């Protein structure tokens, strides 16, 4: 029960609420204290005070006061509501839901609490709860359309399509007069209903429904696309063909329409000429259309391909289209097409050279030769058709022709990168950057190449040219604000290479934080989208959010973090191991040095920030946002690096990786490494089995198989009986009686021509207890394996370093002789 | 946070009704006009639909909806006896939450070995 107040204080309390809503926190606080002076145990006021304090950033005090408020008045819905709001601002949604529910029990009529609860439920994907809340809200205000639509969305998302459709139909039937033709909300709602019908698989009815609404619907394109799709699904090919042709007349550059048109058009799948004829028709209609000319290259083979490719490539090169290679490189998986395209470009170049291309009459310089050189440079730079010497030759020819051309410089930098010479690559890219200082793209590229060359200071300086100049904390904080994922990932990898674990972890955690924010961002749309009536977009967004962490940006940085945590664990246990004493001393000293350096840098950054702040116009008021913004209490990640349980930290990233990217073999491999170290054998087995399923011939799968069997040989008996049973029946890939040393040796002999496999076998040898120095020697000898790439050698170098081997220097020297261009060995 | 949140979005959504989230403190006359137009835009839904909707029909419709959803949900709640030790084992070995572990055991009739086998198997 709310505690009664006198009239005067009652109006004061209302003022507190108003002040809070108007964000006049100081005034509200004053008024609240005035009430509390007379009624020190007034729960509602205490709660409001807590809420205001939370808005001012005093979270801990707010929580304490919120609790006190509840103690003072357990039966007040305001207290419970505020408690829920406090939890919500802490992002502890589960507790917030509980608190809201308590509040709602006390005050079932409150639309505000009901709404707050509903948004939390959909955010947490508590569909059953959301349906309940939405039903109650509809019950309360059935005359508002969005309440009906929202209930339908709730049913839809929880998978009950029929019920969702029923809700929408029920509303439509209750309308006295048809909505106006320009009613956007109605137009969207009926389209939404149509997609629900289609999702039920009932295309006949969906098509029927579409016919009734198509006349007045505002989203013409969606109507046309859906109609074509339904007709195709219903196998009404002639009509579908017409529908797709109509779409192509609207937009002849949409590849998807062509694909679908060919599915319904009456031509055999292997009749290339007929298929091409379909495209040719559109080439004729739209002479400037690219898709119709290019797409046939995907399916044509043999001479037909050569002819079409020649025509296409000639046209593109004549016009000097820079993206020609990027548009064609997906064809290179086919060896014939790869060679043919290369040959055609070569022919084209020679014909241009011998004919001595004349400038066209409109005065533009000839483009053909340069474009051909550019194409060929990229051709020989591409990993499937790589010949770096030739690529370099073409690029240099191109530079002679056009010394100020950005593309040639960039390609040259890429060639250096592929040589492994990150130094020259970074320098070349920087030259390119200087040709056009106002080009953000080339600036970004240059910064990235600096990072690849482990020069993060220079990279940040370059990035600073395009970040907000008035940002007080410098370019990095602006990059964080802008959620610049690529920079954080690349910089994290740079720091990891340089051994700066703390900063690297910080960067990877930042990326993870960005994804958290994106998940959080959907909160505002639960109310916004419904209010605006954009239901289809809203449902799309919800589904996208459910899989946002599948994005390669996430898996890459998460994998980096996991691997870094693993290496932290390993170097720790190595330090505590046999030859611990001196290594440990080294390590501690190194860490101290790093910490000192980081501290110095932090101080310097702070000083600079202060200077910048001082330089700014003192009259200009600081934006209130800057004050409110929480200061990062661990900008250099030292706390992250100080973790006692790196593997537990790694598991947090890992669980996301395994959940959202189960087909990513590197994730499964990393998962095995984490779980085997944590002695979670069933989970390790699960990763191993997935990896086996994805690619049984992957070198590290072999290594892990041996590792797992070897661990089981000693550990299996000590596990719980039920776990033993599961492992025995599920781990069949490598029999318990196998002689692991022999098995491993056989594997190495069989794959003696593949450096990655040999490395894996040698690592397995070490796991099986082979003498350390012998293994290290053998690893150093990997250099003599036929066809070894410098990337493999880099891995060996990292391994030897990780083992603190004495072979490191010798190996590096030998590798530098073998690959003089590679910066990592220099 | 990428950028400042628009002023119309309030953390905690404690401002009054859905419709009055447009902030009153607009800077210029132009802004005020825009804000007024926007709030009218939103309000229109209410008035318009309020006028068109037949209250009786709505009420009848509401009744026809009631109850149909809840019935389907409880159908597959099987009665299975679950050993607490098995739950603990699954929680520890597979790092599942307690409810998840219980659920997994339930779908395998309380057989921990079968449940773990299914978990480990490649889907």
Short mmCIF file of C-alpha atoms in Angstrom, two decimals, chain A residues 347-569:
data_model
loop_
_atom_site.label_atom_id
_atom_site.label_comp_id
_atom_site.label_asym_id
_atom_site.label_seq_id
_atom_site.Cartn_x
_atom_site.Cartn_y
_atom_site.Cartn_z
CA UNK A 347 46.16 -10.90 -75.86
CA UNK A 348 44.26 -7.69 -75.39
CA UNK A 349 47.33 -5.98 -74.02
CA UNK A 350 49.51 -7.12 -76.90
CA UNK A 351 47.03 -6.04 -79.52
CA UNK A 352 46.80 -2.62 -77.92
CA UNK A 353 50.56 -2.27 -77.75
CA UNK A 354 51.15 -3.33 -81.35
CA UNK A 355 48.39 -1.20 -82.77
CA UNK A 356 49.56 1.83 -80.82
CA UNK A 357 46.20 2.85 -79.45
CA UNK A 358 45.05 6.17 -80.66
CA UNK A 359 43.29 8.65 -78.48
CA UNK A 360 39.57 8.61 -79.08
CA UNK A 361 38.13 11.64 -80.77
CA UNK A 362 36.69 13.11 -77.55
CA UNK A 363 40.16 13.85 -76.27
CA UNK A 364 40.30 11.42 -73.33
CA UNK A 365 43.60 9.60 -72.98
CA UNK A 366 43.44 5.96 -74.04
CA UNK A 367 42.35 3.71 -71.23
CA UNK A 368 42.73 0.23 -72.65
CA UNK A 369 46.40 -0.43 -72.04
CA UNK A 370 46.41 0.81 -68.47
CA UNK A 371 43.29 -1.14 -67.65
CA UNK A 372 44.78 -4.31 -69.11
CA UNK A 373 48.00 -3.87 -67.12
CA UNK A 374 45.97 -3.29 -64.00
CA UNK A 375 43.89 -6.39 -64.67
CA UNK A 376 46.96 -8.55 -65.25
CA UNK A 377 48.70 -7.25 -62.15
CA UNK A 378 45.69 -8.23 -60.08
CA UNK A 379 45.44 -11.52 -61.93
CA UNK A 380 48.95 -12.54 -60.93
CA UNK A 381 48.48 -11.16 -57.43
CA UNK A 382 45.35 -13.22 -56.75
CA UNK A 383 45.96 -16.25 -54.60
CA UNK A 384 44.61 -18.76 -57.12
CA UNK A 385 46.76 -17.50 -59.97
CA UNK A 386 49.67 -16.06 -58.05
CA UNK A 387 52.97 -15.21 -59.65
CA UNK A 388 54.25 -12.25 -57.72
CA UNK A 389 57.22 -11.54 -59.99
CA UNK A 390 54.92 -11.20 -63.00
CA UNK A 391 52.46 -9.13 -61.01
CA UNK A 392 55.24 -6.77 -60.02
CA UNK A 393 56.34 -6.52 -63.63
CA UNK A 394 52.87 -5.51 -64.81
CA UNK A 395 52.41 -3.06 -62.01
CA UNK A 396 55.70 -1.38 -62.82
CA UNK A 397 54.73 -1.13 -66.48
CA UNK A 398 51.50 0.42 -65.36
CA UNK A 399 53.32 2.92 -63.19
CA UNK A 400 55.46 3.96 -66.14
CA UNK A 401 52.29 4.59 -68.08
CA UNK A 402 50.52 6.45 -65.28
CA UNK A 403 52.90 7.34 -62.46
CA UNK A 404 50.25 9.17 -60.48
CA UNK A 405 47.69 6.38 -60.58
CA UNK A 406 46.39 5.39 -57.16
CA UNK A 407 45.29 1.90 -58.18
CA UNK A 408 48.73 0.87 -59.40
CA UNK A 409 50.36 2.02 -56.20
CA UNK A 410 47.83 0.19 -54.11
CA UNK A 411 48.25 -2.99 -56.07
CA UNK A 412 51.99 -2.70 -55.69
CA UNK A 413 51.54 -2.44 -51.95
CA UNK A 414 49.38 -5.53 -51.99
CA UNK A 415 52.00 -7.42 -53.94
CA UNK A 416 54.57 -6.53 -51.30
CA UNK A 417 52.13 -7.70 -48.67
CA UNK A 418 51.84 -11.05 -50.39
CA UNK A 419 55.60 -11.27 -50.51
CA UNK A 420 55.45 -10.97 -46.72
CA UNK A 421 57.27 -7.69 -46.83
CA UNK A 422 55.02 -5.65 -44.61
CA UNK A 423 57.55 -2.85 -44.40
CA UNK A 424 57.64 -2.15 -48.13
CA UNK A 425 53.91 -2.71 -48.36
CA UNK A 426 53.27 -0.06 -45.73
CA UNK A 427 55.70 2.36 -47.38
CA UNK A 428 54.17 1.88 -50.81
CA UNK A 429 50.66 2.34 -49.50
CA UNK A 430 51.75 5.49 -47.78
CA UNK A 431 53.11 6.82 -51.06
CA UNK A 432 49.76 6.11 -52.61
CA UNK A 433 48.08 7.93 -49.76
CA UNK A 434 50.18 11.00 -50.40
CA UNK A 435 48.88 11.15 -53.96
CA UNK A 436 45.45 11.98 -52.65
CA UNK A 437 45.36 13.27 -49.10
CA UNK A 438 41.62 13.85 -49.14
CA UNK A 439 40.72 10.27 -50.00
CA UNK A 440 39.45 8.52 -46.92
CA UNK A 441 39.63 5.07 -48.49
CA UNK A 442 43.32 5.22 -49.26
CA UNK A 443 43.96 6.75 -45.85
CA UNK A 444 42.26 3.82 -44.19
CA UNK A 445 44.18 1.36 -46.32
CA UNK A 446 47.43 3.04 -45.41
CA UNK A 447 46.57 2.81 -41.72
CA UNK A 448 45.76 -0.86 -42.04
CA UNK A 449 49.05 -1.57 -43.76
CA UNK A 450 50.84 0.22 -40.94
CA UNK A 451 49.09 -2.05 -38.47
CA UNK A 452 50.11 -5.09 -40.45
CA UNK A 453 53.64 -3.78 -40.14
CA UNK A 454 53.18 -3.57 -36.36
CA UNK A 455 53.34 0.20 -36.33
CA UNK A 456 50.25 1.16 -34.39
CA UNK A 457 51.44 4.67 -33.52
CA UNK A 458 51.71 5.66 -37.16
CA UNK A 459 48.41 3.95 -37.93
CA UNK A 460 46.61 5.89 -35.26
CA UNK A 461 48.19 9.08 -36.50
CA UNK A 462 46.87 8.38 -39.98
CA UNK A 463 43.41 7.53 -38.70
CA UNK A 464 43.50 10.78 -36.74
CA UNK A 465 43.43 12.70 -40.02
CA UNK A 466 39.85 11.65 -40.54
CA UNK A 467 38.45 11.41 -37.02
CA UNK A 468 36.72 14.29 -35.32
CA UNK A 469 39.36 16.91 -34.63
CA UNK A 470 37.62 18.27 -31.53
CA UNK A 471 37.41 14.90 -29.85
CA UNK A 472 39.21 15.49 -26.58
CA UNK A 473 40.52 12.04 -25.90
CA UNK A 474 42.20 11.74 -29.28
CA UNK A 475 41.51 9.67 -32.36
CA UNK A 476 41.28 6.34 -30.57
CA UNK A 477 38.31 7.32 -28.49
CA UNK A 478 36.59 8.61 -31.60
CA UNK A 479 37.25 5.31 -33.33
CA UNK A 480 35.69 3.55 -30.36
CA UNK A 481 32.70 5.83 -30.45
CA UNK A 482 32.32 5.16 -34.15
CA UNK A 483 32.52 1.42 -33.44
CA UNK A 484 35.34 0.98 -35.91
CA UNK A 485 35.52 -2.79 -35.80
CA UNK A 486 38.24 -3.38 -38.36
CA UNK A 487 40.64 -1.04 -36.61
CA UNK A 488 40.15 -2.65 -33.21
CA UNK A 489 40.62 -6.11 -34.66
CA UNK A 490 43.71 -5.22 -36.65
CA UNK A 491 45.23 -3.26 -33.80
CA UNK A 492 44.46 -6.10 -31.40
CA UNK A 493 46.26 -8.52 -33.68
CA UNK A 494 49.16 -6.10 -33.96
CA UNK A 495 49.45 -5.81 -30.19
CA UNK A 496 49.20 -9.58 -29.83
CA UNK A 497 52.07 -10.00 -32.29
CA UNK A 498 54.10 -7.48 -30.35
CA UNK A 499 53.41 -9.37 -27.13
CA UNK A 500 51.36 -6.59 -25.60
CA UNK A 501 48.73 -8.92 -24.21
CA UNK A 502 46.85 -6.32 -22.19
CA UNK A 503 46.20 -3.94 -25.06
CA UNK A 504 45.36 -6.77 -27.42
CA UNK A 505 42.77 -8.14 -25.04
CA UNK A 506 41.38 -4.68 -24.60
CA UNK A 507 40.84 -4.34 -28.33
CA UNK A 508 39.14 -7.70 -28.69
CA UNK A 509 36.90 -6.93 -25.74
CA UNK A 510 36.02 -3.64 -27.39
CA UNK A 511 34.82 -5.45 -30.49
CA UNK A 512 32.78 -7.74 -28.31
CA UNK A 513 31.38 -4.64 -26.65
CA UNK A 514 30.32 -3.23 -30.01
CA UNK A 515 28.28 -6.32 -30.65
CA UNK A 516 26.73 -6.02 -27.20
CA UNK A 517 25.69 -2.50 -28.09
CA UNK A 518 24.14 -3.69 -31.33
CA UNK A 519 22.11 -6.26 -29.49
CA UNK A 520 21.13 -3.56 -27.04
CA UNK A 521 20.19 -1.18 -29.83
CA UNK A 522 17.11 -3.13 -30.79
CA UNK A 523 15.47 -2.07 -27.54
CA UNK A 524 14.30 1.23 -28.93
CA UNK A 525 12.68 -0.41 -31.91
CA UNK A 526 10.23 -2.56 -29.98
CA UNK A 527 8.11 0.53 -29.52
CA UNK A 528 9.32 2.65 -32.43
CA UNK A 529 8.68 0.20 -35.26
CA UNK A 530 5.21 -0.63 -34.05
CA UNK A 531 4.36 3.01 -33.70
CA UNK A 532 5.51 3.69 -37.23
CA UNK A 533 3.82 0.56 -38.53
CA UNK A 534 6.93 -0.85 -40.19
CA UNK A 535 6.29 -4.43 -39.18
CA UNK A 536 8.07 -6.35 -41.89
CA UNK A 537 11.26 -4.40 -41.35
CA UNK A 538 10.89 -4.91 -37.61
CA UNK A 539 10.57 -8.69 -37.91
CA UNK A 540 13.57 -8.74 -40.23
CA UNK A 541 15.53 -6.74 -37.69
CA UNK A 542 14.61 -9.09 -34.82
CA UNK A 543 15.76 -12.07 -36.86
CA UNK A 544 18.96 -10.32 -37.84
CA UNK A 545 19.69 -9.50 -34.20
CA UNK A 546 19.30 -13.15 -33.30
CA UNK A 547 22.29 -13.97 -35.45
CA UNK A 548 24.34 -10.81 -35.33
CA UNK A 549 27.27 -12.64 -33.78
CA UNK A 550 27.52 -14.91 -36.80
CA UNK A 551 29.24 -12.05 -38.56
CA UNK A 552 32.83 -12.78 -39.59
CA UNK A 553 33.89 -9.56 -37.85
CA UNK A 554 32.84 -11.14 -34.60
CA UNK A 555 34.24 -14.60 -35.18
CA UNK A 556 37.60 -13.20 -36.20
CA UNK A 557 38.17 -11.06 -33.15
CA UNK A 558 36.62 -13.62 -30.80
CA UNK A 559 38.92 -16.28 -32.18
CA UNK A 560 41.87 -13.97 -31.71
CA UNK A 561 40.85 -13.42 -28.11
CA UNK A 562 40.45 -17.14 -27.44
CA UNK A 563 43.85 -17.94 -28.94
CA UNK A 564 45.43 -15.18 -26.93
CA UNK A 565 43.91 -16.50 -23.72
CA UNK A 566 45.15 -19.98 -24.56
CA UNK A 567 48.67 -18.70 -25.06
CA UNK A 568 48.42 -16.79 -21.78
CA UNK A 569 47.48 -20.01 -20.03
#
